[in-house]
Short mmCIF file of C-alpha atoms in Angstrom, two decimals:
data_model
loop_
_atom_site.label_atom_id
_atom_site.label_comp_id
_atom_site.label_asym_id
_atom_site.label_seq_id
_atom_site.Cartn_x
_atom_site.Cartn_y
_atom_site.Cartn_z
CA MET A 1 8.18 28.15 32.83
CA VAL A 2 10.70 27.49 30.02
CA ALA A 3 11.13 31.44 29.25
CA ALA A 4 11.58 31.99 33.17
CA HIS A 5 13.98 28.86 33.14
CA ALA A 6 16.09 30.30 30.50
CA GLY A 7 15.98 33.97 31.06
CA VAL A 8 14.10 34.61 27.60
CA SER A 9 10.57 35.52 26.35
CA THR A 10 7.67 33.16 25.79
CA ALA A 11 7.91 34.23 21.84
CA THR A 12 11.55 33.09 21.90
CA VAL A 13 10.53 29.77 23.25
CA SER A 14 7.92 29.41 20.88
CA LEU A 15 10.62 30.06 18.03
CA VAL A 16 12.87 27.59 19.22
CA ALA A 17 10.22 24.91 20.09
CA ASN A 18 8.75 25.17 16.53
CA GLY A 19 12.01 25.24 14.85
CA LYS A 20 11.57 28.89 13.36
CA THR A 21 14.94 30.13 14.82
CA ARG A 22 16.85 31.09 11.64
CA GLY A 23 17.78 34.77 11.31
CA ARG A 24 15.27 35.34 14.54
CA VAL A 25 17.12 33.59 17.50
CA SER A 26 20.74 33.79 18.47
CA ALA A 27 22.60 30.89 19.14
CA ASP A 28 23.12 31.35 22.66
CA ASN A 29 19.38 31.73 23.21
CA ILE A 30 18.93 28.70 21.37
CA SER A 31 21.01 26.55 23.59
CA ARG A 32 19.66 28.19 26.85
CA VAL A 33 16.12 27.50 25.62
CA SER A 34 16.91 24.12 24.47
CA GLN A 35 18.64 23.13 27.91
CA ALA A 36 15.43 24.61 29.69
CA ILE A 37 13.09 22.56 27.43
CA ALA A 38 15.28 19.17 28.20
CA GLU A 39 15.47 20.14 31.80
CA LEU A 40 11.88 20.74 32.37
CA GLY A 41 10.65 17.74 29.84
CA TYR A 42 8.44 20.39 28.03
CA VAL A 43 6.57 19.12 25.09
CA VAL A 44 4.77 21.41 22.29
CA ASP A 45 0.81 20.91 22.84
CA SER A 46 0.06 20.53 19.32
CA VAL A 47 -3.53 20.05 19.64
CA GLY A 48 -3.55 23.54 21.04
CA SER A 49 -1.35 24.64 18.63
CA SER A 50 -3.71 23.56 15.75
CA LEU A 51 -6.74 25.16 17.57
CA ALA A 52 -4.56 28.61 17.54
CA LYS A 53 -3.39 28.04 13.66
CA GLY A 54 -6.81 26.43 12.53
CA VAL A 55 -4.64 23.38 11.14
CA SER A 56 -2.17 20.76 12.58
CA SER A 57 0.76 19.13 11.03
CA ILE A 58 -0.74 15.92 11.43
CA VAL A 59 -1.54 13.89 7.91
CA VAL A 60 -4.08 10.99 8.02
CA LEU A 61 -3.21 8.03 5.87
CA VAL A 62 -6.50 5.92 5.81
CA ALA A 63 -5.87 2.25 4.81
CA PRO A 64 -8.33 -0.72 4.75
CA ASP A 65 -5.62 -3.10 5.50
CA ILE A 66 -2.09 -3.30 6.41
CA SER A 67 -1.73 -6.85 6.37
CA ASN A 68 0.27 -6.88 3.09
CA PRO A 69 3.90 -5.79 3.61
CA PHE A 70 3.56 -3.99 0.34
CA PHE A 71 1.92 -1.58 2.69
CA ALA A 72 5.15 -0.74 4.59
CA LYS A 73 6.76 0.33 1.45
CA VAL A 74 3.98 2.63 0.63
CA VAL A 75 4.16 4.43 4.26
CA ALA A 76 7.80 4.77 3.61
CA GLY A 77 7.31 6.68 0.48
CA VAL A 78 4.57 8.94 2.11
CA ARG A 79 7.06 9.60 4.83
CA GLU A 80 10.04 10.43 2.65
CA SER A 81 7.69 13.07 0.72
CA LEU A 82 6.24 14.75 3.65
CA GLY A 83 9.67 15.05 5.35
CA ALA A 84 9.57 16.44 9.18
CA ASP A 85 7.53 19.17 8.49
CA PHE A 86 4.29 16.67 9.07
CA GLN A 87 3.30 13.77 11.45
CA LEU A 88 1.87 10.68 10.20
CA LEU A 89 -1.34 9.39 11.49
CA LEU A 90 -2.56 5.54 10.50
CA SER A 91 -6.31 4.72 10.37
CA VAL A 92 -6.50 1.04 9.61
CA THR A 93 -9.62 -0.97 9.34
CA GLU A 94 -10.23 -4.67 9.66
CA ALA A 95 -9.27 -6.90 7.09
CA GLY A 96 -11.72 -7.17 4.28
CA GLU A 97 -13.61 -3.94 5.39
CA PHE A 98 -13.60 -0.25 3.65
CA PRO A 99 -13.01 2.69 6.12
CA ARG A 100 -16.32 4.23 8.01
CA ALA A 101 -16.76 7.94 7.39
CA ASP A 102 -17.88 8.39 10.88
CA ASP A 103 -14.53 7.08 12.01
CA ILE A 104 -12.36 9.66 9.95
CA ARG A 105 -14.71 12.31 11.07
CA ARG A 106 -13.55 12.01 14.50
CA LEU A 107 -9.70 12.32 13.23
CA LEU A 108 -10.69 15.37 11.40
CA ALA A 109 -11.45 16.82 15.07
CA LEU A 110 -7.43 16.75 15.14
CA ARG A 111 -7.39 19.34 12.27
CA PRO A 112 -5.20 17.55 10.16
CA ALA A 113 -3.33 19.05 7.44
CA GLY A 114 -4.72 16.88 4.73
CA LEU A 115 -5.93 13.22 4.06
CA LEU A 116 -4.10 10.37 1.91
CA VAL A 117 -6.85 7.54 1.67
CA ASP A 118 -5.48 4.16 0.13
CA ALA A 119 -8.11 1.75 -1.85
CA PRO A 120 -11.48 3.45 -0.53
CA ASP A 121 -14.98 2.97 -2.12
CA ALA A 122 -17.38 5.56 -3.72
CA ALA A 123 -19.80 5.07 -0.76
CA PHE A 124 -16.84 5.93 1.58
CA LEU A 125 -15.86 9.00 -0.15
CA GLU A 126 -19.63 10.49 -0.48
CA ASP A 127 -20.63 9.95 3.07
CA LEU A 128 -17.05 11.56 4.26
CA SER A 129 -17.51 14.79 2.14
CA THR A 130 -14.51 16.18 3.26
CA THR A 131 -13.54 19.74 1.68
CA GLY A 132 -9.88 19.67 3.03
CA PRO A 133 -6.71 18.59 0.95
CA MET A 134 -6.93 14.87 0.05
CA VAL A 135 -5.39 12.56 -2.09
CA LEU A 136 -6.59 8.84 -3.15
CA LEU A 137 -3.88 5.93 -3.56
CA ASP A 138 -4.77 2.95 -5.84
CA ALA A 139 -8.40 4.18 -6.22
CA PRO A 140 -9.14 3.49 -9.84
CA GLY A 141 -12.40 4.36 -11.09
CA LEU A 142 -12.70 7.13 -8.37
CA GLU A 143 -10.79 10.18 -9.68
CA ALA A 144 -13.60 12.53 -9.76
CA TYR A 145 -13.57 12.55 -6.20
CA ALA A 146 -9.90 13.99 -5.61
CA PRO A 147 -6.51 13.96 -7.19
CA SER A 148 -4.97 10.44 -7.10
CA VAL A 149 -2.09 8.36 -7.74
CA ASN A 150 -3.26 4.81 -9.41
CA LEU A 151 -1.30 1.73 -10.73
CA ASP A 152 -1.53 0.32 -13.79
CA VAL A 153 -2.21 -3.28 -12.29
CA ALA A 154 -3.90 -4.50 -15.35
CA HIS A 155 -0.94 -4.24 -17.52
CA GLY A 156 1.37 -6.60 -15.27
CA ALA A 157 -1.87 -8.88 -14.97
CA ARG A 158 -2.22 -9.31 -19.03
CA GLU A 159 1.58 -10.10 -19.03
CA LEU A 160 1.41 -12.54 -16.50
CA ALA A 161 -1.26 -14.49 -18.24
CA ALA A 162 0.79 -13.96 -21.36
CA HIS A 163 3.91 -15.74 -19.93
CA LEU A 164 2.12 -18.48 -18.39
CA ALA A 165 0.32 -19.36 -21.92
CA ALA A 166 3.53 -19.21 -23.54
CA SER A 167 4.76 -21.53 -20.94
CA GLY A 168 2.35 -23.91 -21.81
CA HIS A 169 0.07 -23.77 -19.13
CA GLN A 170 -3.53 -24.60 -19.87
CA ARG A 171 -5.44 -25.10 -16.34
CA VAL A 172 -4.63 -22.54 -14.03
CA ALA A 173 -5.87 -21.82 -10.52
CA TYR A 174 -6.48 -18.25 -8.75
CA LEU A 175 -5.89 -17.43 -4.88
CA ASP A 176 -7.32 -14.07 -4.18
CA SER A 177 -7.52 -11.75 -1.37
CA VAL A 178 -10.85 -11.05 0.88
CA THR A 179 -10.09 -7.48 1.06
CA GLY A 180 -12.22 -6.76 -1.69
CA THR A 181 -11.00 -3.59 -2.89
CA ALA A 182 -10.76 -2.45 -6.63
CA THR A 183 -7.05 -3.44 -7.08
CA PHE A 184 -7.75 -7.02 -6.23
CA THR A 185 -10.85 -7.04 -8.58
CA ILE A 186 -8.59 -5.60 -11.70
CA ARG A 187 -6.00 -8.42 -10.97
CA ARG A 188 -8.25 -11.21 -10.71
CA THR A 189 -10.80 -9.81 -13.70
CA THR A 190 -7.99 -8.81 -16.05
CA PHE A 191 -5.97 -11.85 -15.36
CA LEU A 192 -8.78 -14.22 -16.28
CA ALA A 193 -10.04 -12.16 -19.05
CA GLU A 194 -6.63 -12.41 -20.64
CA ALA A 195 -5.86 -15.99 -19.77
CA ALA A 196 -9.12 -17.09 -21.56
CA GLY A 197 -8.31 -15.25 -24.62
CA ARG A 198 -4.86 -16.97 -24.77
CA GLY A 199 -6.56 -20.50 -24.36
CA MET A 200 -6.08 -21.21 -20.63
CA THR A 201 -9.15 -22.37 -18.01
CA VAL A 202 -9.68 -20.94 -14.61
CA ASP A 203 -12.45 -23.63 -13.80
CA PRO A 204 -14.85 -21.31 -10.84
CA ALA A 205 -13.97 -24.19 -8.67
CA HIS A 206 -10.16 -22.93 -8.63
CA LEU A 207 -10.96 -19.63 -7.61
CA ILE A 208 -10.38 -18.96 -3.75
CA SER A 209 -9.61 -16.30 -1.51
CA THR A 210 -7.92 -15.66 2.03
CA THR A 211 -6.69 -12.90 4.19
CA ILE A 212 -3.30 -11.50 3.42
CA ASP A 213 -1.35 -14.10 5.36
CA VAL A 214 1.09 -16.75 4.56
CA GLY A 215 -0.56 -19.34 6.83
CA ALA A 216 -3.65 -18.61 5.84
CA SER A 217 -3.05 -19.30 2.24
CA ALA A 218 -0.96 -22.35 2.78
CA ASP A 219 -3.89 -23.91 4.38
CA ALA A 220 -6.04 -22.84 1.63
CA PHE A 221 -3.89 -24.16 -1.10
CA ALA A 222 -3.34 -27.54 0.94
CA ALA A 223 -7.26 -27.93 1.10
CA ALA A 224 -7.94 -27.29 -2.50
CA TRP A 225 -4.61 -28.95 -3.95
CA PRO A 226 -6.01 -32.48 -4.37
CA GLN A 227 -8.82 -31.14 -6.33
CA TRP A 228 -6.85 -28.75 -8.53
CA GLN A 229 -4.36 -31.69 -9.08
CA GLN A 230 -6.75 -34.06 -10.23
CA ALA A 231 -8.31 -31.44 -12.37
CA GLY A 232 -4.85 -30.78 -14.09
CA VAL A 233 -4.30 -27.64 -12.47
CA THR A 234 -0.42 -26.58 -13.49
CA ALA A 235 0.07 -23.13 -12.12
CA VAL A 236 -1.41 -20.87 -9.23
CA VAL A 237 -1.77 -17.23 -9.68
CA CYS A 238 -2.02 -14.97 -6.30
CA ALA A 239 -3.35 -11.90 -5.79
CA THR A 240 -0.30 -10.98 -3.55
CA ASP A 241 3.51 -12.38 -2.91
CA THR A 242 2.35 -12.99 0.52
CA HIS A 243 -0.24 -15.34 -0.67
CA ALA A 244 2.15 -17.10 -3.17
CA TYR A 245 4.94 -17.58 -0.17
CA GLY A 246 2.09 -19.67 1.49
CA VAL A 247 1.69 -21.79 -1.44
CA LEU A 248 5.14 -22.34 -2.26
CA GLN A 249 5.54 -23.51 1.27
CA GLN A 250 2.71 -25.85 1.45
CA ALA A 251 3.85 -26.96 -2.24
CA ARG A 252 7.38 -28.23 -0.84
CA VAL A 253 5.56 -29.99 2.16
CA ALA A 254 3.58 -31.85 -0.29
CA GLY A 255 6.86 -32.67 -2.46
CA LEU A 256 6.02 -30.56 -5.41
CA ARG A 257 8.60 -29.52 -7.94
CA ILE A 258 8.63 -25.63 -8.75
CA PRO A 259 8.17 -24.96 -11.53
CA ASP A 260 7.99 -28.52 -13.20
CA GLU A 261 4.97 -29.82 -11.42
CA LEU A 262 3.43 -26.47 -10.34
CA ALA A 263 4.19 -22.83 -11.26
CA VAL A 264 3.54 -19.97 -8.81
CA ALA A 265 3.19 -16.42 -9.28
CA GLY A 266 2.24 -13.24 -7.45
CA PHE A 267 1.59 -9.46 -7.34
CA ASP A 268 3.71 -6.63 -5.63
CA ASP A 269 7.29 -8.13 -6.05
CA LEU A 270 8.14 -7.96 -2.39
CA PRO A 271 11.97 -7.68 -1.63
CA TYR A 272 11.73 -11.54 -0.54
CA SER A 273 10.61 -12.41 -4.01
CA ALA A 274 13.95 -12.03 -5.22
CA THR A 275 15.61 -13.84 -2.90
CA SER A 276 13.42 -17.08 -2.28
CA ASN A 277 13.97 -20.36 -3.37
CA PRO A 278 13.19 -20.26 -6.06
CA GLY A 279 12.60 -16.53 -6.98
CA LEU A 280 8.90 -15.87 -7.14
CA THR A 281 7.63 -14.76 -10.50
CA SER A 282 5.63 -11.73 -9.58
CA VAL A 283 3.90 -8.19 -11.10
CA HIS A 284 6.10 -5.48 -10.05
CA LEU A 285 4.02 -2.79 -8.48
CA PRO A 286 6.33 0.35 -7.37
CA ALA A 287 4.92 0.80 -3.91
CA THR A 288 7.40 3.40 -2.71
CA ARG A 289 6.78 5.64 -5.25
CA LEU A 290 3.10 5.19 -5.02
CA GLY A 291 3.47 6.64 -1.45
CA LEU A 292 6.17 9.28 -2.69
CA LYS A 293 4.10 10.57 -5.45
CA ALA A 294 0.74 10.84 -3.24
CA GLY A 295 2.55 12.53 -0.53
CA GLU A 296 3.99 15.12 -3.03
CA GLN A 297 0.45 15.59 -4.67
CA LEU A 298 -1.03 16.06 -0.95
CA ARG A 299 1.99 18.72 0.04
CA GLY A 300 1.30 20.56 -3.06
CA LEU A 301 -2.39 20.83 -1.98
CA ILE A 302 -1.71 21.78 1.41
CA GLU A 303 0.90 24.54 0.23
CA GLY A 304 -2.01 25.87 -2.02
CA ARG A 305 -0.18 24.87 -5.31
CA ASP A 306 -1.73 24.09 -8.54
CA LEU A 307 -1.17 20.36 -9.48
CA GLU A 308 0.38 20.07 -12.77
CA GLN A 309 -1.11 16.63 -12.81
CA PRO A 310 -3.83 15.85 -10.54
CA GLN A 311 -4.48 12.07 -11.74
CA LEU A 312 -1.10 9.92 -11.98
CA THR A 313 -0.92 6.31 -13.03
CA LEU A 314 2.25 4.24 -12.37
CA GLU A 315 3.28 1.42 -14.72
CA SER A 316 3.36 -2.18 -13.42
CA SER A 317 5.71 -4.87 -14.85
CA LEU A 318 6.22 -8.49 -14.87
CA ILE A 319 9.26 -10.05 -13.29
CA VAL A 320 10.08 -13.35 -14.20
CA ARG A 321 12.05 -15.80 -11.97
CA GLY A 322 12.41 -19.52 -11.20
CA SER A 323 8.97 -20.10 -9.67
CA THR A 324 7.62 -20.27 -13.31
CA GLU A 325 10.62 -20.35 -15.64
CA ARG A 326 11.98 -23.84 -16.30
CA THR A 327 15.62 -24.15 -16.66
CA ALA A 328 17.14 -25.90 -20.00
CA ALA A 329 18.01 -28.97 -17.50
CA SER A 330 14.30 -29.18 -16.74
#
């Protein structure tokens, strides 16, 4: 219909619709086809196209939880690396649950060009058993399954423990995420080990967890704080900045002076952490670069290139701000 409307061949319509006109279709024919497409409301049948080619332009990004704003920056990095040649499809599970291979196998019917899998577990990867291009994000310990881009979260966790110890804190509480992925385990266990080695105490009763939600973390802190305060806790470390925002919010309601009566720190270093009052001390994790590098790795696999570094690890660093650093006047 488009070809008849524009007075050209169906092959010309295909070239225009798929953006392959350079050196093959005249400017006049491009204009005529584009006008016909607009008038007829024509949309390329991507499913039919993928059946014909054996693969689509879809890239599936599998994630266990996108409630953390950190993930938006990861997606932005992925989009930048893939460019306009690919469409990004998100497959998200409920908070605290790992993806299921059966769900992803249904998406494989779309014949995606490749898979990006964020924070999976070994059971999922073994059950999925895909042979197509795949790259793992933030999946420490699973490098044997596929090329991966990880974060050196442990380095930042050790820096945070050293900072709090140097600031004189002896009793610390930890607010964790219920997500249960490896990155959160590493954040917690590394911090606790370094804290113990530097003479700080984190009692098991001072370890709690919530979903990645400001309100949930505020409520959890409100319920726990009377006991923590009685036990002499002077600092709270949170698994994400989002958790920390809830703690800061509730600490203000309780009339606590930050950081003189209570120091608060998090992980991720979200943009708001630099402008909050006080600024939030946080372990900086390069979210955008994580997505960018993972997308670049996947694109290389899709295009059949050998990866120079199949396994990449991005550095973390501690950003100290007012939520833990006392001023001279204090």
